[in-house]
Coordinates of N, CA and C in Angstrom, one line a residue:
M18 N -38.9 -19.9 400.4 CA -39.9 -19.4 399.6 C -39.5 -19.5 398.1
Y19 N -38.2 -19.2 397.8 CA -37.7 -19.2 396.5 C -37.8 -20.6 395.9
Q20 N -37.4 -21.6 396.7 CA -37.5 -23.0 396.3 C -38.9 -23.5 395.9
Y21 N -39.9 -23.0 396.7 CA -41.3 -23.3 396.5 C -41.8 -22.8 395.2
I22 N -41.4 -21.6 394.8 CA -41.8 -21.0 393.6 C -41.2 -21.7 392.4
L23 N -39.9 -22.0 392.5 CA -39.2 -22.7 391.4 C -39.8 -24.1 391.2
K24 N -40.1 -24.8 392.3 CA -40.6 -26.1 392.2 C -42.0 -26.1 391.6
S25 N -42.8 -25.1 391.9 CA -44.2 -24.9 391.3 C -44.1 -24.6 389.8
L26 N -43.1 -23.8 389.4 CA -42.9 -23.6 387.9 C -42.5 -24.8 387.2
K27 N -41.6 -25.6 387.8 CA -41.2 -26.9 387.1 C -42.3 -27.8 387.0
V28 N -43.1 -28.0 388.0 CA -44.3 -28.9 387.9 C -45.3 -28.4 386.9
G29 N -45.5 -27.1 386.9 CA -46.5 -26.5 385.9 C -46.0 -26.8 384.5
F30 N -44.7 -26.6 384.3 CA -44.1 -26.8 382.9 C -44.3 -28.3 382.5
W31 N -44.0 -29.2 383.4 CA -44.2 -30.6 383.0 C -45.6 -31.1 382.9
I32 N -46.6 -30.3 383.4 CA -48.0 -30.6 383.2 C -48.4 -30.1 381.8
L33 N -48.0 -28.8 381.5 CA -48.4 -28.2 380.3 C -47.7 -28.7 379.0
A34 N -46.4 -29.1 379.1 CA -45.6 -29.5 378.0 C -46.3 -30.7 377.2
P35 N -46.7 -31.8 377.9 CA -47.3 -32.9 377.1 C -48.6 -32.4 376.5
L36 N -49.4 -31.5 377.1 CA -50.6 -31.1 376.5 C -50.3 -30.3 375.2
L37 N -49.3 -29.6 375.1 CA -48.9 -28.9 373.9 C -48.5 -29.8 372.8
F38 N -47.8 -30.9 373.1 CA -47.4 -31.8 372.1 C -48.5 -32.7 371.6
I39 N -49.5 -33.0 372.4 CA -50.5 -33.9 371.9 C -51.8 -33.2 371.5
S40 N -51.8 -31.9 371.5 CA -53.0 -31.1 371.3 C -53.4 -30.9 369.8
N41 N -52.5 -31.3 368.9 CA -52.7 -31.2 367.5 C -52.9 -29.7 367.0
A42 N -52.4 -28.8 367.8 CA -52.5 -27.4 367.5 C -51.5 -27.1 366.4
E43 N -51.8 -26.3 365.5 CA -50.9 -25.9 364.4 C -50.5 -24.5 364.6
V44 N -49.3 -24.2 364.5 CA -48.8 -22.8 364.6 C -48.7 -22.3 363.2
V45 N -49.4 -21.2 362.9 CA -49.4 -20.6 361.6 C -48.5 -19.4 361.6
V46 N -47.5 -19.4 360.7 CA -46.6 -18.3 360.6 C -47.0 -17.5 359.3
P47 N -47.3 -16.3 359.4 CA -47.7 -15.5 358.2 C -46.6 -15.6 357.1
A48 N -47.0 -15.8 355.9 CA -46.1 -16.0 354.8 C -45.1 -14.9 354.7
E49 N -45.4 -13.6 355.0 CA -44.5 -12.5 354.9 C -43.4 -12.6 355.9
L50 N -43.5 -13.4 356.9 CA -42.5 -13.5 357.9 C -41.5 -14.7 357.7
V51 N -41.9 -15.5 356.8 CA -41.1 -16.7 356.5 C -39.9 -16.4 355.6
D52 N -38.7 -16.6 356.1 CA -37.5 -16.4 355.3 C -37.4 -15.1 354.6
N53 N -37.7 -14.0 355.4 CA -37.7 -12.7 354.8 C -36.2 -12.2 354.6
A54 N -35.3 -12.9 355.1 CA -33.9 -12.5 354.9 C -33.3 -12.8 353.6
G55 N -33.9 -13.7 352.8 CA -33.3 -14.0 351.5 C -34.1 -14.6 350.4
G56 N -35.4 -15.0 350.7 CA -36.1 -15.7 349.7 C -35.6 -17.1 349.5
N57 N -36.4 -17.9 348.7 CA -35.9 -19.3 348.4 C -36.6 -19.8 347.2
Y58 N -36.0 -20.8 346.6 CA -36.6 -21.5 345.5 C -36.2 -23.0 345.6
Y59 N -37.1 -23.8 345.0 CA -37.0 -25.2 344.8 C -37.4 -25.6 343.4
F60 N -36.4 -26.0 342.6 CA -36.6 -26.3 341.2 C -36.2 -27.7 341.0
S61 N -36.8 -28.3 339.9 CA -36.3 -29.6 339.4 C -35.7 -29.3 338.0
A62 N -34.6 -30.0 337.7 CA -33.9 -29.8 336.5 C -33.9 -31.2 335.7
E63 N -34.2 -31.1 334.4 CA -34.1 -32.3 333.6 C -33.3 -32.0 332.3
G64 N -32.6 -33.0 331.8 CA -31.8 -32.8 330.6 C -30.3 -32.8 330.9
A65 N -29.6 -31.8 330.5 CA -28.2 -31.7 330.7 C -27.8 -31.8 332.2
K66 N -28.7 -31.3 333.1 CA -28.5 -31.4 334.5 C -29.8 -32.1 335.1
E67 N -29.6 -33.2 335.8 CA -30.7 -33.9 336.4 C -30.7 -33.7 337.9
G68 N -31.9 -33.4 338.5 CA -31.9 -33.3 340.0 C -32.6 -32.1 340.4
S69 N -32.4 -31.7 341.7 CA -33.0 -30.5 342.2 C -32.0 -29.4 342.4
L70 N -32.6 -28.2 342.3 CA -31.8 -27.0 342.5 C -32.5 -26.2 343.6
Q71 N -31.8 -25.6 344.5 CA -32.4 -24.8 345.5 C -31.4 -23.8 346.0
G72 N -31.9 -22.7 346.6 CA -31.1 -21.6 347.1 C -31.9 -20.4 347.4
K73 N -31.2 -19.3 347.3 CA -31.8 -18.0 347.6 C -32.2 -17.3 346.3
V74 N -33.2 -16.4 346.4 CA -33.6 -15.6 345.3 C -34.0 -14.2 345.7
L75 N -33.5 -13.2 344.9 CA -33.8 -11.8 345.1 C -34.5 -11.3 343.8
F76 N -35.2 -10.2 344.0 CA -35.8 -9.6 342.8 C -35.6 -8.1 342.9
G77 N -35.7 -7.4 341.7 CA -35.7 -6.0 341.6 C -36.5 -5.5 340.4
T78 N -37.0 -4.3 340.5 CA -37.8 -3.8 339.4 C -37.3 -2.4 339.0
S79 N -37.5 -2.1 337.7 CA -37.1 -0.7 337.3 C -38.0 -0.3 336.2
T80 N -38.2 1.0 336.1 CA -39.0 1.6 335.0 C -38.2 2.8 334.4
E81 N -38.1 2.8 333.1 CA -37.3 3.9 332.5 C -37.9 4.2 331.1
S82 N -37.4 5.2 330.5 CA -37.7 5.6 329.1 C -36.5 5.6 328.3
N83 N -36.6 5.2 327.0 CA -35.5 5.3 326.1 C -35.5 6.7 325.4
N84 N -34.5 6.9 324.5 CA -34.3 8.2 323.8 C -35.5 8.5 323.0
E85 N -36.2 7.6 322.5 CA -37.4 7.8 321.6 C -38.7 8.1 322.4
G86 N -38.6 8.0 323.7 CA -39.7 8.3 324.6 C -40.6 7.1 325.0
A87 N -40.2 5.9 324.5 CA -40.9 4.7 324.8 C -40.5 4.2 326.2
S88 N -41.5 3.9 327.0 CA -41.3 3.4 328.4 C -41.0 1.9 328.4
L89 N -40.3 1.5 329.5 CA -39.9 0.1 329.6 C -39.9 -0.2 331.1
S90 N -40.7 -1.3 331.5 CA -40.6 -1.8 332.8 C -39.9 -3.1 332.8
S91 N -39.1 -3.3 333.8 CA -38.4 -4.6 333.9 C -38.4 -5.2 335.3
L92 N -38.4 -6.5 335.4 CA -38.4 -7.2 336.6 C -37.3 -8.2 336.5
S93 N -36.3 -8.2 337.4 CA -35.2 -9.2 337.3 C -35.3 -10.1 338.6
L94 N -35.0 -11.4 338.3 CA -35.0 -12.4 339.4 C -33.6 -13.0 339.3
V95 N -32.9 -13.1 340.5 CA -31.6 -13.7 340.5 C -31.7 -14.8 341.5
F96 N -31.5 -16.1 341.0 CA -31.5 -17.3 341.8 C -30.0 -17.7 342.0
F97 N -29.6 -18.1 343.2 CA -28.2 -18.4 343.3 C -28.0 -19.4 344.5
N98 N -27.0 -20.2 344.4 CA -26.6 -21.1 345.5 C -25.1 -21.3 345.4
Q99 N -24.4 -20.6 346.2 CA -22.9 -20.7 346.2 C -22.4 -21.6 347.2
E100 N -23.3 -22.1 348.1 CA -22.9 -22.9 349.2 C -22.9 -24.4 348.9
A101 N -23.5 -24.8 347.8 CA -23.7 -26.2 347.5 C -22.4 -26.8 346.9
T102 N -22.3 -28.1 346.8 CA -21.2 -28.7 346.2 C -21.3 -28.5 344.7
D103 N -22.4 -28.1 344.2 CA -22.6 -27.8 342.7 C -23.2 -26.4 342.6
P104 N -22.3 -25.4 342.8 CA -22.8 -24.0 342.7 C -23.4 -23.6 341.4
H105 N -24.4 -22.8 341.4 CA -25.1 -22.4 340.2 C -25.8 -21.0 340.4
S106 N -26.1 -20.4 339.3 CA -26.9 -19.1 339.3 C -27.8 -19.1 338.1
I107 N -28.9 -18.5 338.3 CA -29.9 -18.4 337.2 C -30.4 -16.9 337.3
K108 N -30.5 -16.3 336.1 CA -31.0 -14.9 336.1 C -32.2 -14.9 335.1
I109 N -33.3 -14.3 335.5 CA -34.4 -14.2 334.6 C -34.8 -12.7 334.6
L110 N -35.0 -12.2 333.4 CA -35.3 -10.8 333.2 C -36.7 -10.7 332.4
I111 N -37.7 -10.1 333.0 CA -39.0 -9.9 332.4 C -39.1 -8.4 332.0
S112 N -39.4 -8.2 330.8 CA -39.5 -6.8 330.3 C -40.8 -6.6 329.5
R113 N -41.3 -5.4 329.7 CA -42.6 -4.9 329.1 C -42.4 -3.5 328.5
R114 N -42.7 -3.4 327.2 CA -42.6 -2.1 326.6 C -43.9 -1.3 326.9
N115 N -43.7 0.0 326.8 CA -44.8 1.0 326.9 C -45.6 0.8 328.2
Q116 N -44.9 0.5 329.3 CA -45.5 0.3 330.6 C -44.7 1.1 331.6
L117 N -45.4 1.9 332.4 CA -44.8 2.6 333.5 C -45.4 2.1 334.8
Q118 N -46.2 1.1 334.7 CA -46.9 0.6 335.9 C -46.1 -0.5 336.5
P119 N -46.2 -0.8 337.8 CA -45.5 -2.0 338.3 C -46.0 -3.3 337.7
F120 N -45.2 -4.3 337.9 CA -45.6 -5.6 337.3 C -46.8 -6.1 338.0
K121 N -47.6 -6.8 337.2 CA -48.9 -7.4 337.8 C -48.8 -8.9 337.8
I122 N -49.7 -9.5 338.5 CA -49.8 -10.9 338.6 C -50.1 -11.4 337.2
G123 N -49.5 -12.5 336.7 CA -49.8 -13.0 335.4 C -48.7 -13.9 334.9
K124 N -48.9 -14.3 333.6 CA -48.0 -15.3 333.0 C -47.2 -14.5 331.9
Y125 N -45.9 -14.7 332.0 CA -45.0 -14.0 331.0 C -44.2 -15.1 330.3
K126 N -44.3 -15.0 328.9 CA -43.7 -16.0 328.1 C -42.3 -15.6 327.7
V127 N -41.4 -16.7 327.5 CA -40.0 -16.5 327.0 C -40.0 -15.9 325.6
T128 N -39.2 -14.9 325.4 CA -39.0 -14.4 324.0 C -38.0 -15.3 323.4
E129 N -38.4 -15.9 322.3 CA -37.5 -16.9 321.6 C -36.4 -16.3 320.8
N130 N -36.6 -15.2 320.1 CA -35.6 -14.6 319.2 C -35.4 -13.2 319.6
I131 N -34.5 -13.0 320.5 CA -34.1 -11.6 320.9 C -33.0 -11.2 320.0
E132 N -33.2 -10.1 319.3 CA -32.2 -9.6 318.4 C -31.2 -8.7 319.0
G133 N -31.5 -8.2 320.2 CA -30.6 -7.3 320.9 C -31.3 -6.6 322.1
F134 N -30.6 -6.3 323.1 CA -31.2 -5.6 324.3 C -31.3 -4.1 324.0
L135 N -30.7 -3.6 323.0 CA -30.7 -2.1 322.8 C -32.1 -1.7 322.4
N136 N -32.9 -2.6 321.8 CA -34.2 -2.2 321.3 C -35.3 -2.5 322.3
S137 N -34.9 -2.7 323.6 CA -35.8 -3.0 324.7 C -36.8 -4.1 324.3
F138 N -36.4 -5.3 324.4 CA -37.2 -6.5 324.1 C -38.4 -6.6 325.0
E139 N -39.4 -7.4 324.6 CA -40.6 -7.6 325.5 C -40.7 -9.1 325.7
G140 N -40.9 -9.5 326.9 CA -41.0 -10.9 327.3 C -40.1 -11.3 328.3
V141 N -39.6 -12.6 328.3 CA -38.8 -13.2 329.3 C -37.5 -13.6 328.6
F142 N -36.4 -13.3 329.3 CA -35.0 -13.8 328.9 C -34.3 -14.3 330.1
G143 N -33.6 -15.4 330.0 CA -32.9 -15.9 331.1 C -31.7 -16.7 330.7
Y144 N -30.8 -16.9 331.7 CA -29.7 -17.8 331.5 C -29.3 -18.5 332.8
V145 N -28.6 -19.6 332.6 CA -28.2 -20.5 333.7 C -26.7 -20.7 333.6
N146 N -26.0 -20.5 334.7 CA -24.6 -20.8 334.8 C -24.4 -21.9 335.9
M147 N -23.8 -23.0 335.5 CA -23.6 -24.1 336.4 C -22.1 -24.6 336.2
N148 N -21.4 -24.6 337.3 CA -20.0 -25.0 337.2 C -19.9 -26.5 336.8
A149 N -20.8 -27.3 337.1 CA -20.7 -28.7 336.8 C -20.9 -29.0 335.3
L150 N -21.6 -28.1 334.5 CA -21.8 -28.3 333.1 C -20.7 -27.8 332.2
S151 N -20.4 -26.6 332.4 CA -19.3 -25.9 331.6 C -19.2 -24.5 332.0
E152 N -18.3 -23.8 331.4 CA -18.1 -22.4 331.7 C -19.1 -21.5 330.9
R153 N -19.8 -22.2 329.9 CA -20.7 -21.4 329.0 C -22.1 -21.5 329.6
P154 N -22.8 -20.4 329.5 CA -24.2 -20.4 330.0 C -25.2 -21.1 329.1
F155 N -26.3 -21.5 329.6 CA -27.4 -21.9 328.9 C -28.4 -20.8 328.8
F156 N -29.0 -20.5 327.6 CA -29.9 -19.4 327.5 C -31.4 -19.9 327.3
S157 N -32.3 -19.1 327.8 CA -33.7 -19.4 327.7 C -34.2 -19.6 326.3
N158 N -35.0 -20.6 326.1 CA -35.5 -20.9 324.7 C -37.0 -20.9 324.6
K159 N -37.6 -21.6 325.5 CA -39.1 -21.7 325.6 C -39.6 -21.7 327.0
G160 N -40.8 -21.4 327.2 CA -41.4 -21.6 328.5 C -42.0 -20.3 329.0
S161 N -42.2 -20.2 330.3 CA -42.9 -19.1 330.9 C -42.5 -18.9 332.4
V162 N -42.8 -17.7 332.9 CA -42.7 -17.4 334.3 C -44.1 -16.9 334.7
I163 N -44.6 -17.5 335.8 CA -45.9 -17.0 336.3 C -45.7 -16.3 337.7
V164 N -46.1 -15.1 337.7 CA -46.1 -14.3 339.0 C -47.4 -14.4 339.6
R165 N -47.5 -15.1 340.8 CA -48.7 -15.4 341.5 C -49.0 -14.3 342.6
Q166 N -48.0 -13.7 343.1 CA -48.2 -12.7 344.2 C -47.1 -11.7 344.1
H167 N -47.4 -10.4 344.2 CA -46.4 -9.4 344.1 C -46.8 -8.2 345.0
T168 N -45.9 -7.9 345.9 CA -46.0 -6.8 346.8 C -44.7 -6.0 346.7
K169 N -44.6 -4.9 347.4 CA -43.4 -4.1 347.3 C -42.1 -4.8 347.6
N170 N -42.2 -5.7 348.6 CA -40.9 -6.4 349.0 C -41.0 -7.9 348.9
D171 N -42.0 -8.4 348.2 CA -42.2 -9.9 348.2 C -42.8 -10.3 346.8
L172 N -42.3 -11.4 346.3 CA -42.8 -11.8 345.0 C -42.8 -13.4 345.0
R173 N -43.9 -14.0 344.6 CA -44.0 -15.4 344.6 C -44.4 -15.8 343.2
G174 N -43.9 -17.0 342.8 CA -44.3 -17.5 341.4 C -43.7 -18.8 341.1
T175 N -43.8 -19.1 339.8 CA -43.4 -20.4 339.3 C -42.7 -20.2 338.0
I176 N -41.6 -21.0 337.7 CA -41.0 -21.0 336.4 C -41.1 -22.4 335.8
N177 N -41.2 -22.3 334.5 CA -41.1 -23.5 333.7 C -40.5 -23.1 332.4
V178 N -39.1 -23.2 332.4 CA -38.3 -22.6 331.3 C -37.3 -23.7 330.8
A179 N -37.3 -23.8 329.4 CA -36.3 -24.6 328.8 C -35.1 -23.8 328.4
F180 N -33.9 -24.2 328.7 CA -32.7 -23.5 328.4 C -31.8 -24.4 327.4
V181 N -31.1 -23.7 326.5 CA -30.3 -24.4 325.5 C -28.8 -23.9 325.6
G182 N -27.9 -24.8 325.6 CA -26.5 -24.4 325.5 C -26.0 -24.2 324.1
D183 N -24.8 -23.7 323.9 CA -24.3 -23.4 322.6 C -24.0 -24.7 321.8
N184 N -23.9 -25.8 322.5 CA -23.6 -27.1 321.8 C -24.9 -27.9 321.6
G185 N -26.1 -27.2 321.9 CA -27.4 -27.9 321.6 C -28.0 -28.6 322.8
E186 N -27.2 -28.8 323.9 CA -27.7 -29.4 325.1 C -28.9 -28.7 325.6
R187 N -29.9 -29.4 326.1 CA -31.1 -28.8 326.6 C -31.3 -29.1 328.1
M188 N -31.9 -28.2 328.8 CA -32.2 -28.3 330.2 C -33.5 -27.6 330.5
L189 N -34.4 -28.4 331.2 CA -35.7 -27.8 331.6 C -35.7 -27.6 333.1
I190 N -36.0 -26.4 333.5 CA -36.0 -26.0 334.9 C -37.4 -25.6 335.3
K191 N -38.0 -26.2 336.3 CA -39.3 -25.8 336.7 C -39.5 -25.9 338.2
G192 N -40.3 -25.1 338.8 CA -40.6 -25.1 340.2 C -41.1 -23.8 340.7
D193 N -41.1 -23.7 342.0 CA -41.7 -22.5 342.7 C -40.6 -21.7 343.4
F194 N -40.9 -20.4 343.5 CA -39.9 -19.5 344.2 C -40.7 -18.5 345.0
H195 N -40.0 -18.0 346.0 CA -40.4 -16.8 346.9 C -39.3 -15.9 346.9
A196 N -39.4 -14.8 346.2 CA -38.3 -13.8 346.1 C -38.6 -12.6 347.1
V197 N -37.5 -12.1 347.6 CA -37.6 -10.8 348.3 C -36.8 -9.7 347.6
R198 N -37.2 -8.5 347.8 CA -36.5 -7.4 347.2 C -35.1 -7.3 347.6
G199 N -34.2 -7.2 346.6 CA -32.8 -7.2 347.0 C -32.0 -6.3 346.1
H200 N -32.4 -5.9 345.0 CA -31.6 -5.0 344.1 C -32.5 -4.2 343.2

């Protein structure tokens, strides 16, 4: 009896398996279930570094008030790849003054002349560290970050930011990211 059941299951499997492969059915996985363990990004780099950059990305948000009573909301994005032959890290900080509300979907432009962080700047600031280029970071110069989707634990968007090193070398990094809450 046991052999008959086992043989029936095998025959049934071999009849159904080819139908699944040729049926053109598409399995749709909800976006919130994809790579929820660490987020990901795929960027292209031009200039001082040519090629693609990819890895994990985490985001965090905070809201606070300074001594003068002005409120400040900030969103930080940390992109990193320590497993590659060319390790790198990118950090982007988006800040808004007089806001106690969570970040909204929209386009945030790079702040070109930040005089100091003590005065709670408004806009986007970022830097890139790449072992292959030098020990000195590249700082954001121009560009923007677009937040396309933002929930409590999920953030999706695009960056298109030019970075400049202290020796004048330039690097443009652009591409899409899917960040998950991590800090």
